[in-house]
Every structure is written in structure tokens, then in C-alpha cells.
Amino acid sequence: LVRAMSAEPASLLVIIENVTEAIQVREQLERSRRMLNLALQSSRTTVWEYDPHADTIEWLNRNILDHSEDRAPGPRCFTRVLERVVPEDQESLRALAAHVLESGGDFSTEFRMFAQDGSIRWKLGKGQLLRKPGEQHPRLVGVTIDVSEMKNAQLQLQELAKHLMQAQEEERKRISRELHDDIGQRVALLGMELDIARRLLSEGDLRNSLERLQASASEL
């Protein structure tokens, strides 16, 4: 409100700012948050960031995608998280992290973790090296997807293929034994009997017929 020096009515000094772009950016960001939240929930995906210098790892809190006032959980010690990994897979994960931190690039690996109920779940980890401006030490960022159902189906398929190959090999051996022990002997016996019958007949069409049968048996 600007008051006049004279008796004239006061006036208003107003500044109008165009915030259309800012509102569009906020709406686009909100849509992206909803889509990301839906993708995380439907694919059993966890987004994480690993700081090797502090040996900590922190996750993206899904709640923060719906309520901006919520805070993501604090970082946890990576060594403690690694304890949930099946012992046979722990060393390979540490070696992979060390290799990526030294050489850079992307990575993808499968490993097993213990669930809260004690069951073993298969995980697929994908990520890459991240160097933030102003930070001396790089970090690893990535996603972890629960692929237990797919992995179990693959293992069952491999086991089924193994049994199928064993069944085929056993069937091949059985047929081989039958050809050698049964059919082969029977064909040889047939040939000998035809030869005896041919010798007993000195002339006539029957002799020619028996000769043809003997030839066919020999070919068989």
C-alpha cells in the first residue's frame, strides 16, 4: 500500500511473477514420483547408495515418494547388511564392489540373502559408480530386485532337463541292450533256420523264396 502525500486515495504497488514453468515442473516431478513408487512396489525393487569410505549404505524410502515431509531412514553399516547375505556369496559381493570402485563402469550380479522368516531369497543387483561433485570418494548406486520366483523356476527347469537327459540315456542303453541281446540273436537265429530250410529243398519256387527271405534277414 502506497499512501499519497496529499489527500488523494492511496494506491497499491503489485509485482506479478509468472510461475507457470515452476508449477509444471512440480507437477511433472509429482507424476515421476508416483510412477517410481509404483515401479518399486510392483517389481520388489530396492534403490540404494553405498559409501565405501564410511562403509555405510542407505536406501530410498518409498514413503518419501508419497509424503515429502517424511525422511528417509538413516544409513546403516554395510558390513551389518552384508551379514544377511548367504556366507558363500559375501566374498564375491565384496570383490565385485572393490573391482567397480577401482575400474568404474556398470555391474550386475545375483546373490542370495536371508529373509526375516529365515528363508533364502535370490536377489539381482544392478548399479554403477557415482562421483558426486565436491566429494573425494566415489559411491556405488544401484537397485536390488527380488528374483526368487524366476530363479527357482530356472533351477527347476535345469533339474528337469537333467532328469530328462538321464532318462534319455537310460532309454538309449535299454534299446542298445535289447538290440544286442534279443533282436540281434533272434535275427541271427532266423537266418540260420532259413539256411537249414534252403539246404533241405533242392529245387522249386520255395527254394527261391527262402533265399530271398534269408537275404532280407541278413540285411536286417
Tab-separated table of N, CA, C and O in Angstrom, residues 76-152:
chain	number	residue	atom	x	y	z
A	76	ARG	N	22.913	-47.374	7.157
A	76	ARG	CA	23.278	-48.496	8.005
A	76	ARG	C	24.657	-48.982	7.622
A	76	ARG	O	25.124	-48.779	6.504
A	77	CYS	N	25.293	-49.640	8.544
A	77	CYS	CA	26.620	-50.176	8.303
A	77	CYS	C	26.536	-51.278	7.239
A	77	CYS	O	25.750	-52.214	7.367
A	78	PHE	N	27.341	-51.135	6.187
A	78	PHE	CA	27.286	-52.092	5.089
A	78	PHE	C	27.694	-53.484	5.558
A	78	PHE	O	27.158	-54.491	5.087
A	79	THR	N	28.639	-53.555	6.488
A	79	THR	CA	29.077	-54.864	6.994
A	79	THR	C	27.930	-55.602	7.670
A	79	THR	O	27.782	-56.819	7.516
A	80	ARG	N	27.091	-54.866	8.410
A	80	ARG	CA	25.944	-55.490	9.070
A	80	ARG	C	24.924	-55.949	8.036
A	80	ARG	O	24.308	-57.018	8.187
A	81	VAL	N	24.734	-55.170	6.989
A	81	VAL	CA	23.817	-55.580	5.921
A	81	VAL	C	24.346	-56.820	5.227
A	81	VAL	O	23.589	-57.737	4.876
A	82	LEU	N	25.648	-56.869	5.030
A	82	LEU	CA	26.261	-57.997	4.338
A	82	LEU	C	26.095	-59.296	5.121
A	82	LEU	O	26.143	-60.386	4.543
A	83	GLU	N	25.875	-59.198	6.436
A	83	GLU	CA	25.689	-60.395	7.248
A	83	GLU	C	24.405	-61.138	6.882
A	83	GLU	O	24.277	-62.330	7.164
A	84	ARG	N	23.460	-60.454	6.264
A	84	ARG	CA	22.217	-61.108	5.829
A	84	ARG	C	22.409	-61.880	4.537
A	84	ARG	O	21.536	-62.652	4.147
A	85	VAL	N	23.540	-61.663	3.868
A	85	VAL	CA	23.834	-62.386	2.638
A	85	VAL	C	24.328	-63.779	2.991
A	85	VAL	O	25.042	-63.981	3.989
A	86	VAL	N	23.956	-64.761	2.194
A	86	VAL	CA	24.435	-66.132	2.395
A	86	VAL	C	25.968	-66.127	2.406
A	86	VAL	O	26.590	-65.489	1.542
A	87	PRO	N	26.600	-66.781	3.388
A	87	PRO	CA	28.067	-66.702	3.524
A	87	PRO	C	28.831	-67.003	2.238
A	87	PRO	O	29.856	-66.370	1.971
A	88	GLU	N	28.343	-67.950	1.440
A	88	GLU	CA	29.070	-68.300	0.209
A	88	GLU	C	29.089	-67.152	-0.804
A	88	GLU	O	29.943	-67.145	-1.706
A	89	ASP	N	28.171	-66.171	-0.667
A	89	ASP	CA	28.085	-65.072	-1.635
A	89	ASP	C	28.682	-63.767	-1.108
A	89	ASP	O	28.796	-62.796	-1.873
A	90	GLN	N	29.049	-63.714	0.161
A	90	GLN	CA	29.536	-62.460	0.740
A	90	GLN	C	30.849	-62.004	0.110
A	90	GLN	O	31.015	-60.841	-0.261
A	91	GLU	N	31.803	-62.923	-0.021
A	91	GLU	CA	33.116	-62.553	-0.538
A	91	GLU	C	33.034	-62.077	-1.980
A	91	GLU	O	33.733	-61.132	-2.377
A	92	SER	N	32.181	-62.714	-2.784
A	92	SER	CA	32.060	-62.307	-4.186
A	92	SER	C	31.475	-60.900	-4.296
A	92	SER	O	31.867	-60.127	-5.181
A	93	LEU	N	30.552	-60.527	-3.399
A	93	LEU	CA	29.995	-59.175	-3.425
A	93	LEU	C	31.046	-58.139	-3.058
A	93	LEU	O	31.134	-57.071	-3.680
A	94	ARG	N	31.843	-58.435	-2.047
A	94	ARG	CA	32.913	-57.501	-1.666
A	94	ARG	C	33.930	-57.358	-2.798
A	94	ARG	O	34.397	-56.251	-3.098
A	95	ALA	N	34.272	-58.475	-3.440
A	95	ALA	CA	35.231	-58.410	-4.544
A	95	ALA	C	34.670	-57.605	-5.710
A	95	ALA	O	35.388	-56.829	-6.355
A	96	LEU	N	33.371	-57.768	-5.994
A	96	LEU	CA	32.741	-57.022	-7.079
A	96	LEU	C	32.737	-55.531	-6.766
A	96	LEU	O	33.041	-54.699	-7.644
A	97	ALA	N	32.403	-55.162	-5.528
A	97	ALA	CA	32.390	-53.747	-5.149
A	97	ALA	C	33.783	-53.142	-5.277
A	97	ALA	O	33.939	-52.027	-5.793
A	98	ALA	N	34.802	-53.866	-4.832
A	98	ALA	CA	36.176	-53.365	-4.936
A	98	ALA	C	36.587	-53.183	-6.396
A	98	ALA	O	37.260	-52.200	-6.748
A	99	HIS	N	36.170	-54.113	-7.249
A	99	HIS	CA	36.527	-54.024	-8.671
A	99	HIS	C	35.864	-52.818	-9.329
A	99	HIS	O	36.507	-52.078	-10.097
A	100	VAL	N	34.586	-52.577	-9.040
A	100	VAL	CA	33.874	-51.453	-9.650
A	100	VAL	C	34.437	-50.134	-9.137
A	100	VAL	O	34.597	-49.173	-9.893
A	101	LEU	N	34.760	-50.056	-7.850
A	101	LEU	CA	35.327	-48.831	-7.296
A	101	LEU	C	36.690	-48.511	-7.912
A	101	LEU	O	37.063	-47.345	-8.056
A	102	GLU	N	37.412	-49.534	-8.304
A	102	GLU	CA	38.729	-49.318	-8.895
A	102	GLU	C	38.656	-49.072	-10.397
A	102	GLU	O	39.360	-48.200	-10.927
A	103	SER	N	37.786	-49.815	-11.091
A	103	SER	CA	37.752	-49.745	-12.550
A	103	SER	C	36.583	-48.923	-13.083
A	103	SER	O	36.615	-48.503	-14.250
A	104	GLY	N	35.536	-48.706	-12.274
A	104	GLY	CA	34.379	-47.963	-12.738
A	104	GLY	C	33.452	-48.828	-13.578
A	104	GLY	O	33.601	-50.047	-13.668
A	105	GLY	N	32.478	-48.181	-14.211
A	105	GLY	CA	31.552	-48.898	-15.079
A	105	GLY	C	30.332	-49.409	-14.342
A	105	GLY	O	30.101	-49.124	-13.167
A	106	ASP	N	29.542	-50.203	-15.060
A	106	ASP	CA	28.320	-50.785	-14.519
A	106	ASP	C	28.592	-52.193	-13.993
A	106	ASP	O	29.618	-52.802	-14.302
A	107	PHE	N	27.658	-52.708	-13.222
A	107	PHE	CA	27.780	-54.072	-12.723
A	107	PHE	C	26.408	-54.693	-12.612
A	107	PHE	O	25.388	-54.011	-12.501
A	108	SER	N	26.392	-56.026	-12.642
A	108	SER	CA	25.170	-56.805	-12.486
A	108	SER	C	25.561	-58.153	-11.895
A	108	SER	O	26.477	-58.807	-12.405
A	109	THR	N	24.884	-58.572	-10.843
A	109	THR	CA	25.231	-59.833	-10.198
A	109	THR	C	24.028	-60.400	-9.463
A	109	THR	O	23.102	-59.664	-9.091
A	110	GLU	N	24.037	-61.697	-9.260
A	110	GLU	CA	22.998	-62.385	-8.499
A	110	GLU	C	23.599	-62.920	-7.200
A	110	GLU	O	24.747	-63.381	-7.190
A	111	PHE	N	22.816	-62.855	-6.124
A	111	PHE	CA	23.276	-63.362	-4.839
A	111	PHE	C	22.064	-63.740	-3.997
A	111	PHE	O	20.919	-63.450	-4.364
A	112	ARG	N	22.329	-64.391	-2.876
A	112	ARG	CA	21.260	-64.874	-2.003
A	112	ARG	C	21.310	-64.162	-0.654
A	112	ARG	O	22.388	-63.890	-0.136
A	113	MET	N	20.111	-63.893	-0.132
A	113	MET	CA	20.000	-63.233	1.172
A	113	MET	C	18.975	-63.969	2.031
A	113	MET	O	18.048	-64.591	1.517
A	114	PHE	N	19.176	-63.872	3.343
A	114	PHE	CA	18.227	-64.441	4.291
A	114	PHE	C	17.099	-63.450	4.540
A	114	PHE	O	17.343	-62.284	4.855
A	115	ALA	N	15.855	-63.908	4.384
A	115	ALA	CA	14.698	-63.080	4.689
A	115	ALA	C	14.450	-63.076	6.199
A	115	ALA	O	15.108	-63.790	6.967
A	116	GLN	N	13.496	-62.259	6.627
A	116	GLN	CA	13.201	-62.172	8.053
A	116	GLN	C	12.675	-63.483	8.620
A	116	GLN	O	12.883	-63.779	9.792
A	117	ASP	N	12.002	-64.268	7.783
A	117	ASP	CA	11.487	-65.547	8.257
A	117	ASP	C	12.520	-66.672	8.165
A	117	ASP	O	12.196	-67.832	8.432
A	118	GLY	N	13.745	-66.346	7.769
A	118	GLY	CA	14.796	-67.349	7.691
A	118	GLY	C	14.947	-68.007	6.331
A	118	GLY	O	15.909	-68.749	6.118
A	119	SER	N	14.009	-67.768	5.427
A	119	SER	CA	14.109	-68.355	4.096
A	119	SER	C	15.174	-67.627	3.272
A	119	SER	O	15.584	-66.507	3.596
A	120	ILE	N	15.622	-68.267	2.213
A	120	ILE	CA	16.650	-67.700	1.346
A	120	ILE	C	15.975	-67.130	0.106
A	120	ILE	O	15.199	-67.806	-0.562
A	121	ARG	N	16.285	-65.871	-0.189
A	121	ARG	CA	15.729	-65.195	-1.347
A	121	ARG	C	16.854	-64.852	-2.319
A	121	ARG	O	17.940	-64.456	-1.920
A	122	TRP	N	16.569	-65.011	-3.611
A	122	TRP	CA	17.522	-64.643	-4.658
A	122	TRP	C	17.343	-63.169	-4.996
A	122	TRP	O	16.236	-62.676	-5.155
A	123	LYS	N	18.484	-62.454	-5.123
A	123	LYS	CA	18.470	-61.035	-5.449
A	123	LYS	C	19.301	-60.780	-6.698
A	123	LYS	O	20.318	-61.435	-6.932
A	124	LEU	N	18.852	-59.810	-7.488
A	124	LEU	CA	19.603	-59.329	-8.645
A	124	LEU	C	20.006	-57.888	-8.375
A	124	LEU	O	19.146	-57.027	-8.201
A	125	GLY	N	21.305	-57.644	-8.310
A	125	GLY	CA	21.810	-56.302	-8.059
A	125	GLY	C	22.390	-55.686	-9.319
A	125	GLY	O	23.202	-56.297	-10.013
A	126	LYS	N	21.955	-54.458	-9.622
A	126	LYS	CA	22.466	-53.706	-10.766
A	126	LYS	C	22.812	-52.303	-10.313
A	126	LYS	O	22.113	-51.727	-9.488
A	127	GLY	N	23.891	-51.744	-10.859
A	127	GLY	CA	24.267	-50.396	-10.464
A	127	GLY	C	25.475	-49.893	-11.220
A	127	GLY	O	25.918	-50.495	-12.196
A	128	GLN	N	26.017	-48.766	-10.717
A	128	GLN	CA	27.161	-48.156	-11.363
A	128	GLN	C	27.894	-47.263	-10.371
A	128	GLN	O	27.397	-46.973	-9.276
A	129	LEU	N	29.083	-46.837	-10.776
A	129	LEU	CA	29.905	-45.951	-9.955
A	129	LEU	C	29.391	-44.526	-10.075
A	129	LEU	O	29.064	-44.061	-11.169
A	130	LEU	N	29.316	-43.804	-8.939
A	130	LEU	CA	28.819	-42.438	-8.913
A	130	LEU	C	29.874	-41.541	-8.269
A	130	LEU	O	30.317	-41.797	-7.151
A	131	ARG	N	30.247	-40.497	-8.989
A	131	ARG	CA	31.169	-39.498	-8.456
A	131	ARG	C	30.423	-38.169	-8.327
A	131	ARG	O	30.090	-37.539	-9.335
A	132	LYS	N	30.159	-37.761	-7.093
A	132	LYS	CA	29.444	-36.513	-6.854
A	132	LYS	C	30.416	-35.342	-6.858
A	132	LYS	O	31.543	-35.465	-6.371
A	133	PRO	N	30.005	-34.191	-7.397
A	133	PRO	CA	30.885	-33.016	-7.382
A	133	PRO	C	31.245	-32.615	-5.958
A	133	PRO	O	30.390	-32.570	-5.072
A	134	GLY	N	32.504	-32.355	-5.747
A	134	GLY	CA	32.960	-31.924	-4.435
A	134	GLY	C	33.298	-33.049	-3.482
A	134	GLY	O	33.814	-32.798	-2.394
A	135	GLU	N	32.990	-34.299	-3.848
A	135	GLU	CA	33.310	-35.438	-2.990
A	135	GLU	C	34.572	-36.117	-3.486
A	135	GLU	O	34.753	-36.343	-4.683
A	136	GLN	N	35.441	-36.454	-2.558
A	136	GLN	CA	36.704	-37.080	-2.914
A	136	GLN	C	36.548	-38.565	-3.209
A	136	GLN	O	37.233	-39.116	-4.073
A	137	HIS	N	35.622	-39.217	-2.489
A	137	HIS	CA	35.456	-40.655	-2.629
A	137	HIS	C	34.197	-40.963	-3.437
A	137	HIS	O	33.120	-40.430	-3.155
A	138	PRO	N	34.291	-41.831	-4.448
A	138	PRO	CA	33.113	-42.205	-5.234
A	138	PRO	C	32.191	-43.131	-4.447
A	138	PRO	O	32.578	-43.700	-3.420
A	139	ARG	N	30.986	-43.306	-4.953
A	139	ARG	CA	29.998	-44.179	-4.335
A	139	ARG	C	29.423	-45.129	-5.373
A	139	ARG	O	29.609	-44.955	-6.571
A	140	LEU	N	28.742	-46.118	-4.867
A	140	LEU	CA	28.027	-47.051	-5.733
A	140	LEU	C	26.532	-46.832	-5.540
A	140	LEU	O	26.058	-46.787	-4.406
A	141	VAL	N	25.817	-46.687	-6.643
A	141	VAL	CA	24.366	-46.566	-6.583
A	141	VAL	C	23.765	-47.676	-7.437
A	141	VAL	O	24.353	-48.097	-8.433
A	142	GLY	N	22.624	-48.165	-7.010
A	142	GLY	CA	22.024	-49.254	-7.777
A	142	GLY	C	20.670	-49.655	-7.250
A	142	GLY	O	20.099	-49.008	-6.365
A	143	VAL	N	20.172	-50.731	-7.790
A	143	VAL	CA	18.887	-51.291	-7.388
A	143	VAL	C	19.075	-52.777	-7.109
A	143	VAL	O	19.952	-53.425	-7.683
A	144	THR	N	18.271	-53.298	-6.208
A	144	THR	CA	18.247	-54.724	-5.902
A	144	THR	C	16.830	-55.226	-6.113
A	144	THR	O	15.882	-54.682	-5.539
A	145	ILE	N	16.693	-56.259	-6.940
A	145	ILE	CA	15.384	-56.792	-7.311
A	145	ILE	C	15.269	-58.214	-6.784
A	145	ILE	O	16.211	-59.009	-6.910
A	146	ASP	N	14.131	-58.531	-6.190
A	146	ASP	CA	13.869	-59.889	-5.730
A	146	ASP	C	13.458	-60.740	-6.919
A	146	ASP	O	12.409	-60.525	-7.523
A	147	VAL	N	14.313	-61.706	-7.274
A	147	VAL	CA	14.061	-62.566	-8.440
A	147	VAL	C	13.939	-64.026	-8.009
A	147	VAL	O	14.266	-64.935	-8.779
A	148	SER	N	13.466	-64.254	-6.781
A	148	SER	CA	13.421	-65.618	-6.242
A	148	SER	C	12.546	-66.532	-7.083
A	148	SER	O	12.934	-67.665	-7.398
A	149	GLU	N	11.342	-66.065	-7.445
A	149	GLU	CA	10.437	-66.913	-8.218
A	149	GLU	C	11.051	-67.291	-9.569
A	149	GLU	O	11.008	-68.447	-9.991
A	150	MET	N	11.634	-66.303	-10.248
A	150	MET	CA	12.246	-66.578	-11.544
A	150	MET	C	13.443	-67.518	-11.393
A	150	MET	O	13.619	-68.456	-12.180
A	151	LYS	N	14.270	-67.293	-10.358
A	151	LYS	CA	15.452	-68.128	-10.156
A	151	LYS	C	15.050	-69.549	-9.802
A	151	LYS	O	15.647	-70.516	-10.309
A	152	ASN	N	14.058	-69.704	-8.938
A	152	ASN	CA	13.597	-71.049	-8.587
A	152	ASN	C	13.037	-71.772	-9.804
A	152	ASN	O	13.238	-72.986	-9.965
